[in-house]
Short mmCIF file of C-alpha atoms in Angstrom, two decimals:
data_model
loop_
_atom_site.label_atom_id
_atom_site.label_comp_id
_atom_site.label_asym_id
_atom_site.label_seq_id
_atom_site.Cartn_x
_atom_site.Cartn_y
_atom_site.Cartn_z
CA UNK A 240 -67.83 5.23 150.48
CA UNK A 241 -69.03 1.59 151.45
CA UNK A 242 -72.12 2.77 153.21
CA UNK A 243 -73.56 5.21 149.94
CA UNK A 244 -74.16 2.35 148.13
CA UNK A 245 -75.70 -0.73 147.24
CA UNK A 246 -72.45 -1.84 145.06
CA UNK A 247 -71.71 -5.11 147.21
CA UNK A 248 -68.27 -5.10 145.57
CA UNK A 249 -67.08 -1.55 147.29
CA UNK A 250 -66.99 -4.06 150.49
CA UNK A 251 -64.06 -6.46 149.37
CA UNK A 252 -60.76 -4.76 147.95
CA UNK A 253 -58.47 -6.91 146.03
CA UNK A 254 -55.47 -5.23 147.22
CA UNK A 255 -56.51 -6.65 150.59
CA UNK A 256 -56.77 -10.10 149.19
CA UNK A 257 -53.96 -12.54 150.87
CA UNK A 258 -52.65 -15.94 150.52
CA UNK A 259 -51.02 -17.31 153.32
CA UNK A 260 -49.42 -20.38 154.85
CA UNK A 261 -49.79 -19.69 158.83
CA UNK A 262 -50.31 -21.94 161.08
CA UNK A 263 -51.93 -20.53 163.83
CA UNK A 264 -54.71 -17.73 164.44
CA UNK A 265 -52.12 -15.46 166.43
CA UNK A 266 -49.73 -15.90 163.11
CA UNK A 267 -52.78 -15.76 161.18
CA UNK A 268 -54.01 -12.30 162.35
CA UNK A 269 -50.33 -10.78 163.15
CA UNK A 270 -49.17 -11.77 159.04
CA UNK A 271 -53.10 -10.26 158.44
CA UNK A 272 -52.28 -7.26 160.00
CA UNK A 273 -48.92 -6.83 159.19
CA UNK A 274 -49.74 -6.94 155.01
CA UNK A 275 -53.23 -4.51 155.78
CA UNK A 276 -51.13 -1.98 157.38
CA UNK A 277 -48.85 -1.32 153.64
CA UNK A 278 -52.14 -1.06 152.17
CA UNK A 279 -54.41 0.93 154.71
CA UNK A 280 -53.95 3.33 158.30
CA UNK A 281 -54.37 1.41 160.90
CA UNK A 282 -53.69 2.12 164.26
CA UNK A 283 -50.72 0.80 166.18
CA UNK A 284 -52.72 -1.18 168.27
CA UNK A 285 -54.70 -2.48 165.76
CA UNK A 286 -53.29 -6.33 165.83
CA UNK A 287 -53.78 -6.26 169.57
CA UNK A 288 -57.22 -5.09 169.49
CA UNK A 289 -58.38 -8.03 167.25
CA UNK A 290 -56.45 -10.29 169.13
CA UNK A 291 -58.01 -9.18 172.29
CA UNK A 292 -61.45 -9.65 170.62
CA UNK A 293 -60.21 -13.79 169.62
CA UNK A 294 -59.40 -13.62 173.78
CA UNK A 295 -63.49 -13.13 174.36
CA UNK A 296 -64.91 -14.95 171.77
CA UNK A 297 -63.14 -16.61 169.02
CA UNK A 298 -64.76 -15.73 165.87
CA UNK A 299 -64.60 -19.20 163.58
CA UNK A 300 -68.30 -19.90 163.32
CA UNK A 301 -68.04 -22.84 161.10
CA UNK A 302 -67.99 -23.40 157.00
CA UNK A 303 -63.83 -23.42 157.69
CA UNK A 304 -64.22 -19.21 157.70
CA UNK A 305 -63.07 -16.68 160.47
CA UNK A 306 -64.07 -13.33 160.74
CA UNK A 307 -62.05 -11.62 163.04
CA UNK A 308 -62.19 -7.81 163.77
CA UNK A 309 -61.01 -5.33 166.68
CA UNK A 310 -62.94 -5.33 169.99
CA UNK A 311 -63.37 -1.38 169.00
CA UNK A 312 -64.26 0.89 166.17
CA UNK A 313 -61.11 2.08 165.16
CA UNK A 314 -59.91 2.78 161.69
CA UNK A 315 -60.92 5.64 159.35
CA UNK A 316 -62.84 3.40 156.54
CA UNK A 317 -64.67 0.20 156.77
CA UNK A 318 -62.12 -2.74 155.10
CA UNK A 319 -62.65 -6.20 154.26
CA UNK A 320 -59.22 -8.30 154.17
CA UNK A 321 -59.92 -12.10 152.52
CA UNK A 322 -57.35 -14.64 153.55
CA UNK A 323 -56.58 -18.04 152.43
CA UNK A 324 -54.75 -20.53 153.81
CA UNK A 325 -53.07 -23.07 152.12
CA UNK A 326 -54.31 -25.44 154.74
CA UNK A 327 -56.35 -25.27 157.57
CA UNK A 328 -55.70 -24.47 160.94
CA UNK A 329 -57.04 -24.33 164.47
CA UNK A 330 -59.29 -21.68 165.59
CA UNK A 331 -61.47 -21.73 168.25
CA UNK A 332 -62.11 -25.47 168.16
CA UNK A 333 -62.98 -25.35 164.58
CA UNK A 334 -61.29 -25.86 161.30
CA UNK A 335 -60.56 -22.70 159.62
CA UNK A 336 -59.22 -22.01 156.11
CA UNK A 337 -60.78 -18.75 154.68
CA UNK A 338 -60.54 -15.14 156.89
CA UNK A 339 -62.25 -12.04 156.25
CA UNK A 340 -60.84 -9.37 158.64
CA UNK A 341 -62.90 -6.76 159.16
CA UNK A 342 -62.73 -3.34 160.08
CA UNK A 343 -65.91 -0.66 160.31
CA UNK A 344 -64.50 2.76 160.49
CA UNK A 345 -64.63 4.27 163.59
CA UNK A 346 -68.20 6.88 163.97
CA UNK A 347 -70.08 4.78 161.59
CA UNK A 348 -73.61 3.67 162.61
CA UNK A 349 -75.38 3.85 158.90
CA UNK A 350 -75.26 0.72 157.15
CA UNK A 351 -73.33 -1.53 159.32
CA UNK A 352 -76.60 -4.08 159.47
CA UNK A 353 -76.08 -4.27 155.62
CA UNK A 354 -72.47 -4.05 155.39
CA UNK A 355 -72.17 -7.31 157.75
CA UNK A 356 -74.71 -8.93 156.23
CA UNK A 357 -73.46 -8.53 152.77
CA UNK A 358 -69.77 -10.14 154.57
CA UNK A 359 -71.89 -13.10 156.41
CA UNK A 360 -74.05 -14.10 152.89
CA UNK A 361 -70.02 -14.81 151.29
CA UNK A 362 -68.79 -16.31 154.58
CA UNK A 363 -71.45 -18.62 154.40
CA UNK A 364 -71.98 -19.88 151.39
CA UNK A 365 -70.16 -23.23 151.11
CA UNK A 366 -70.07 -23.24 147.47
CA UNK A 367 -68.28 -20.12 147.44
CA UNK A 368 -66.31 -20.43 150.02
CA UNK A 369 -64.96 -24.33 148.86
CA UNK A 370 -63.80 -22.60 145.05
CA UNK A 371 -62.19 -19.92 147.08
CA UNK A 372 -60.24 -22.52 148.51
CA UNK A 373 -59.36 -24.94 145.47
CA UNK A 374 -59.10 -21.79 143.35
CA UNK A 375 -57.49 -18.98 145.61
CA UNK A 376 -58.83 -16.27 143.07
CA UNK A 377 -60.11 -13.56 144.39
CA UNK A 378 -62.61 -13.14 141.28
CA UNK A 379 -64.44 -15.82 142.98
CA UNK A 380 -65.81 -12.97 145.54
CA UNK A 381 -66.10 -9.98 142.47
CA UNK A 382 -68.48 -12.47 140.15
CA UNK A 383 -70.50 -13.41 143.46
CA UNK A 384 -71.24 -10.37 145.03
CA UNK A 385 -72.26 -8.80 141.59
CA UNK A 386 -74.35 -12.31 140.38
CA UNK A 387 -75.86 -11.06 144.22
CA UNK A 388 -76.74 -7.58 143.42
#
């Protein structure tokens, strides 16, 4: 359903919305994971797969945000998973304290431009992404995305 529309808010899904107290980005994702897969299918080798992606490139790019996702197309809808740390950890030689895990259903070619743009305009705003932090709300992300509509 993401791709039909222009509703920025069909991309984030509170029930995906997680706050956590890991300590590293293999804990990080494997916790991740773990609480997506009681919400959503995913496949087995799901964990691995973003994991394996980390091994080629990390995927902290600054603004204290990850965005990690499988090296393959792999899950039967596109998901957005927001994390927050209760402190920040090591990633990739940055600092990282917010993660959106993301997942673009397997096929899909329509939309993806948008849908990862819509993801990279929250990841990088620092306003946003600082009262995420303070306030670990996910209403933070709902009000945004529809003040962006």
């Amino acid at each position: 359903r993401m791709f039909d529309s222009d509703k920025e808010e069909t991309v984030f899904d509170k029930d995906l919305f997680f706050l956590l107290s890991t300590k590293t980005m293999e804990e990080t994702i494997e916790t991740i994971t773990d609480l997506i897969s009681n919400k959503e299918k995913i496949p087995a080798d799901f964990k691995e797969l973003v994991l394996e992606r980390e091994r080629i490139s990390p995927t902290s790019f600054g603004n204290r945000v990850a965005l990690p996702h499988p090296c393959k197309l792999v899950t039967d809808k596109s998901f957005v998973s927001v994390s927050v740390l209760d402190r920040p950890i090591e990633w990739g030689g940055k600092k990282v304290q917010v993660v959106f895990l993301i997942s673009v259903k397997s096929g899909e070619k329509k939309g993806i431009q948008k849908f990862y743009e819509k993801i990279a305009n929250v990841a990088s705003d620092e306003k946003l992404i600082a009262r995420l932090i303070k306030e670990k709300d996910f209403s933070i992300i709902e009000d945004y995305v529809q003040i962006k509509n």
